[in-house]
C-alpha cells in the first residue's frame, strides 16, 4: 500500500492558502467599498468660543442654560451676604437681577422656552421651591411657591428638569 501523504498535505495546504487569500481579498474589497479601511476625511473641527458670562464682581453659582440661549444663575456680590437670582441672554451683555430679598436663590432651572423657572429659596433653615414666570424681556410676571409636604422639603428636594412638553416637573 502506498501512501502519498506528502501530496495529500500539499493539496490541503493549497486549498487552505487559497481560502485565506480569498478571505483577505474579499475583506479588503468590502472595506474599500464602504471606506472603512482608512478614512482620510477629517471631521470638521468644532469652533470653541470662550467668553465671560458676566463682568460683575463676586461669584456665580448654579448656572442653567436654556434651549434658546438664556442663562439663569445665582450671584453673590463681593459685599453681599446672599445669592440673588439673575437672568441673561447669551448674546447680550446685560444681566438682569430677579430677586432682592434676604435669602439665597440656587439650583434654578428653566422651562424649554425660558418663560418659567423653578428655583430653590433658602432663608435660614427654611427651604422652598418657587416658580418664576417671565415675559420675553425677563420681567417677572409672578413668583409663586410650590406647595410641598413638609416631609418632602426635609429631604432636600431640588428641581431636576422639566419634561419635554413642559407639562411636568421632575424633583
mmCIF file of C-alpha atoms in Angstrom:
data_model
loop_
_atom_site.group_PDB
_atom_site.id
_atom_site.type_symbol
_atom_site.label_atom_id
_atom_site.label_comp_id
_atom_site.label_asym_id
_atom_site.label_seq_id
_atom_site.Cartn_x
_atom_site.Cartn_y
_atom_site.Cartn_z
ATOM 1 C CA UNK A 1 0.000 0.000 0.000
ATOM 2 C CA UNK A 2 1.428 3.294 -0.984
ATOM 3 C CA UNK A 3 0.598 6.419 0.893
ATOM 4 C CA UNK A 4 1.096 9.706 -0.784
ATOM 5 C CA UNK A 5 0.969 11.763 2.352
ATOM 6 C CA UNK A 6 3.252 14.473 1.067
ATOM 7 C CA UNK A 7 0.997 15.160 -1.922
ATOM 8 C CA UNK A 8 -2.147 14.946 0.227
ATOM 9 C CA UNK A 9 -0.858 17.639 2.612
ATOM 10 C CA UNK A 10 0.249 19.771 -0.283
ATOM 11 C CA UNK A 11 -3.234 19.794 -1.792
ATOM 12 C CA UNK A 12 -4.758 20.622 1.620
ATOM 13 C CA UNK A 13 -2.247 23.423 2.135
ATOM 14 C CA UNK A 14 -3.058 24.750 -1.302
ATOM 15 C CA UNK A 15 -6.808 24.779 -0.551
ATOM 16 C CA UNK A 16 -6.251 26.472 2.844
ATOM 17 C CA UNK A 17 -3.858 29.007 1.351
ATOM 18 C CA UNK A 18 -6.235 29.906 -1.472
ATOM 19 C CA UNK A 19 -9.116 30.167 1.032
ATOM 20 C CA UNK A 20 -7.156 32.501 3.335
ATOM 21 C CA UNK A 21 -6.024 34.686 0.437
ATOM 22 C CA UNK A 22 -9.599 34.810 -0.899
ATOM 23 C CA UNK A 23 -10.979 35.820 2.516
ATOM 24 C CA UNK A 24 -8.350 38.562 2.877
ATOM 25 C CA UNK A 25 -9.074 39.888 -0.633
ATOM 26 C CA UNK A 26 -12.858 39.855 -0.043
ATOM 27 C CA UNK A 27 -12.386 41.684 3.261
ATOM 28 C CA UNK A 28 -10.130 44.327 1.696
ATOM 29 C CA UNK A 29 -12.583 44.774 -1.185
ATOM 30 C CA UNK A 30 -15.517 45.177 1.225
ATOM 31 C CA UNK A 31 -13.594 47.699 3.320
ATOM 32 C CA UNK A 32 -12.659 49.661 0.233
ATOM 33 C CA UNK A 33 -16.287 49.702 -0.921
ATOM 34 C CA UNK A 34 -17.538 51.018 2.427
ATOM 35 C CA UNK A 35 -14.480 53.193 3.105
ATOM 36 C CA UNK A 36 -13.740 51.589 6.442
ATOM 37 C CA UNK A 37 -10.132 50.748 5.737
ATOM 38 C CA UNK A 38 -8.798 54.248 6.124
ATOM 39 C CA UNK A 39 -10.810 57.377 6.264
ATOM 40 C CA UNK A 40 -8.913 60.422 5.138
ATOM 41 C CA UNK A 41 -11.923 62.594 5.715
ATOM 42 C CA UNK A 42 -11.330 64.792 8.709
ATOM 43 C CA UNK A 43 -14.204 65.593 10.953
ATOM 44 C CA UNK A 44 -14.973 69.270 10.896
ATOM 45 C CA UNK A 45 -13.338 70.960 13.816
ATOM 46 C CA UNK A 46 -15.723 72.468 16.316
ATOM 47 C CA UNK A 47 -15.235 76.107 16.893
ATOM 48 C CA UNK A 48 -14.995 76.750 20.597
ATOM 49 C CA UNK A 49 -15.528 80.265 21.818
ATOM 50 C CA UNK A 50 -14.748 81.071 25.414
ATOM 51 C CA UNK A 51 -16.257 84.212 26.786
ATOM 52 C CA UNK A 52 -17.015 85.749 30.138
ATOM 53 C CA UNK A 53 -20.649 85.475 31.097
ATOM 54 C CA UNK A 54 -20.691 88.483 33.394
ATOM 55 C CA UNK A 55 -18.404 91.318 34.364
ATOM 56 C CA UNK A 56 -19.888 91.509 37.862
ATOM 57 C CA UNK A 57 -17.571 91.273 40.850
ATOM 58 C CA UNK A 58 -18.321 88.314 43.078
ATOM 59 C CA UNK A 59 -19.172 84.715 42.335
ATOM 60 C CA UNK A 60 -21.687 82.958 40.128
ATOM 61 C CA UNK A 61 -23.111 79.559 41.004
ATOM 62 C CA UNK A 62 -25.835 77.225 39.749
ATOM 63 C CA UNK A 63 -25.792 78.250 36.076
ATOM 64 C CA UNK A 64 -28.529 76.811 33.862
ATOM 65 C CA UNK A 65 -28.650 77.363 30.106
ATOM 66 C CA UNK A 66 -31.996 77.022 28.331
ATOM 67 C CA UNK A 67 -32.509 75.617 24.836
ATOM 68 C CA UNK A 68 -32.838 79.157 23.466
ATOM 69 C CA UNK A 69 -29.554 80.522 24.919
ATOM 70 C CA UNK A 70 -30.958 82.113 28.044
ATOM 71 C CA UNK A 71 -28.947 81.772 31.205
ATOM 72 C CA UNK A 72 -30.268 81.533 34.766
ATOM 73 C CA UNK A 73 -27.685 81.836 37.531
ATOM 74 C CA UNK A 74 -27.142 82.848 41.146
ATOM 75 C CA UNK A 75 -24.702 85.626 42.005
ATOM 76 C CA UNK A 76 -23.223 86.865 45.261
ATOM 77 C CA UNK A 77 -21.569 90.252 45.037
ATOM 78 C CA UNK A 78 -18.361 90.972 46.944
ATOM 79 C CA UNK A 79 -20.182 92.861 49.714
ATOM 80 C CA UNK A 80 -23.415 90.856 49.554
ATOM 81 C CA UNK A 81 -24.476 88.247 52.058
ATOM 82 C CA UNK A 82 -26.992 86.414 49.870
ATOM 83 C CA UNK A 83 -27.072 84.701 46.475
ATOM 84 C CA UNK A 84 -29.509 86.547 44.243
ATOM 85 C CA UNK A 85 -31.104 85.241 41.065
ATOM 86 C CA UNK A 86 -30.128 86.666 37.651
ATOM 87 C CA UNK A 87 -31.189 86.017 34.064
ATOM 88 C CA UNK A 88 -29.379 86.824 30.856
ATOM 89 C CA UNK A 89 -29.480 86.189 27.137
ATOM 90 C CA UNK A 90 -26.092 84.932 25.982
ATOM 91 C CA UNK A 91 -25.885 87.389 23.095
ATOM 92 C CA UNK A 92 -26.481 90.304 25.469
ATOM 93 C CA UNK A 93 -24.015 91.959 27.824
ATOM 94 C CA UNK A 94 -26.763 92.759 30.327
ATOM 95 C CA UNK A 95 -27.619 90.512 33.264
ATOM 96 C CA UNK A 96 -30.951 91.205 34.893
ATOM 97 C CA UNK A 97 -31.413 90.757 38.621
ATOM 98 C CA UNK A 98 -34.629 88.949 39.522
ATOM 99 C CA UNK A 99 -34.567 88.740 43.354
ATOM 100 C CA UNK A 100 -33.780 91.342 46.004
ATOM 101 C CA UNK A 101 -34.660 89.875 49.400
ATOM 102 C CA UNK A 102 -32.564 88.391 52.226
ATOM 103 C CA UNK A 103 -32.414 84.799 51.007
ATOM 104 C CA UNK A 104 -30.224 82.566 48.872
ATOM 105 C CA UNK A 105 -31.612 81.529 45.470
ATOM 106 C CA UNK A 106 -29.888 78.470 43.987
ATOM 107 C CA UNK A 107 -30.354 75.436 41.740
ATOM 108 C CA UNK A 108 -32.662 77.140 39.261
ATOM 109 C CA UNK A 109 -33.786 75.540 36.015
ATOM 110 C CA UNK A 110 -35.638 76.990 33.033
ATOM 111 C CA UNK A 111 -38.540 75.538 31.126
ATOM 112 C CA UNK A 112 -37.673 74.767 27.498
ATOM 113 C CA UNK A 113 -38.688 78.229 26.254
ATOM 114 C CA UNK A 114 -37.290 80.027 29.346
ATOM 115 C CA UNK A 115 -40.667 81.551 30.160
ATOM 116 C CA UNK A 116 -40.655 79.849 33.548
ATOM 117 C CA UNK A 117 -38.026 78.929 36.114
ATOM 118 C CA UNK A 118 -38.073 76.784 39.228
ATOM 119 C CA UNK A 119 -35.614 77.974 41.891
ATOM 120 C CA UNK A 120 -34.741 76.859 45.414
ATOM 121 C CA UNK A 121 -35.034 79.643 48.014
ATOM 122 C CA UNK A 122 -33.078 79.237 51.266
ATOM 123 C CA UNK A 123 -33.726 81.533 54.199
ATOM 124 C CA UNK A 124 -32.068 80.387 57.413
ATOM 125 C CA UNK A 125 -33.106 76.759 57.905
ATOM 126 C CA UNK A 126 -36.187 77.106 55.691
ATOM 127 C CA UNK A 127 -36.131 75.935 52.088
ATOM 128 C CA UNK A 128 -38.830 76.281 49.464
ATOM 129 C CA UNK A 129 -39.236 75.970 45.716
ATOM 130 C CA UNK A 130 -40.550 78.946 43.752
ATOM 131 C CA UNK A 131 -41.964 79.186 40.242
ATOM 132 C CA UNK A 132 -40.996 82.386 38.428
ATOM 133 C CA UNK A 133 -42.951 83.331 35.294
ATOM 134 C CA UNK A 134 -41.194 85.728 32.891
ATOM 135 C CA UNK A 135 -42.221 87.806 29.916
ATOM 136 C CA UNK A 136 -39.994 87.993 26.825
ATOM 137 C CA UNK A 137 -37.895 90.783 28.397
ATOM 138 C CA UNK A 138 -37.289 88.748 31.587
ATOM 139 C CA UNK A 139 -39.624 90.848 33.685
ATOM 140 C CA UNK A 140 -41.102 88.751 36.478
ATOM 141 C CA UNK A 141 -44.810 88.274 35.886
ATOM 142 C CA UNK A 142 -45.308 86.189 39.024
ATOM 143 C CA UNK A 143 -43.398 84.279 41.676
ATOM 144 C CA UNK A 144 -45.296 81.560 43.492
ATOM 145 C CA UNK A 145 -44.201 78.923 45.983
ATOM 146 C CA UNK A 146 -44.650 75.278 45.089
ATOM 147 C CA UNK A 147 -46.661 73.744 47.900
ATOM 148 C CA UNK A 148 -44.976 70.530 49.013
ATOM 149 C CA UNK A 149 -45.446 68.319 52.020
ATOM 150 C CA UNK A 150 -43.074 69.286 54.850
ATOM 151 C CA UNK A 151 -41.640 65.753 54.824
ATOM 152 C CA UNK A 152 -40.559 66.247 51.203
ATOM 153 C CA UNK A 153 -38.885 69.552 51.963
ATOM 154 C CA UNK A 154 -36.883 67.902 54.754
ATOM 155 C CA UNK A 155 -35.417 65.556 52.108
ATOM 156 C CA UNK A 156 -33.599 68.436 50.385
ATOM 157 C CA UNK A 157 -35.756 68.423 47.236
ATOM 158 C CA UNK A 158 -34.395 70.164 44.131
ATOM 159 C CA UNK A 159 -35.825 70.660 40.669
ATOM 160 C CA UNK A 160 -34.080 68.338 38.213
ATOM 161 C CA UNK A 161 -35.769 69.075 34.899
ATOM 162 C CA UNK A 162 -38.956 69.767 33.042
ATOM 163 C CA UNK A 163 -40.497 67.123 30.807
ATOM 164 C CA UNK A 164 -40.049 67.633 27.065
ATOM 165 C CA UNK A 165 -43.517 69.125 26.747
ATOM 166 C CA UNK A 166 -43.010 71.332 29.873
ATOM 167 C CA UNK A 167 -46.164 69.857 31.439
ATOM 168 C CA UNK A 168 -44.311 68.032 34.223
ATOM 169 C CA UNK A 169 -41.550 68.938 36.616
ATOM 170 C CA UNK A 170 -39.135 66.337 37.960
ATOM 171 C CA UNK A 171 -37.962 66.874 41.551
#
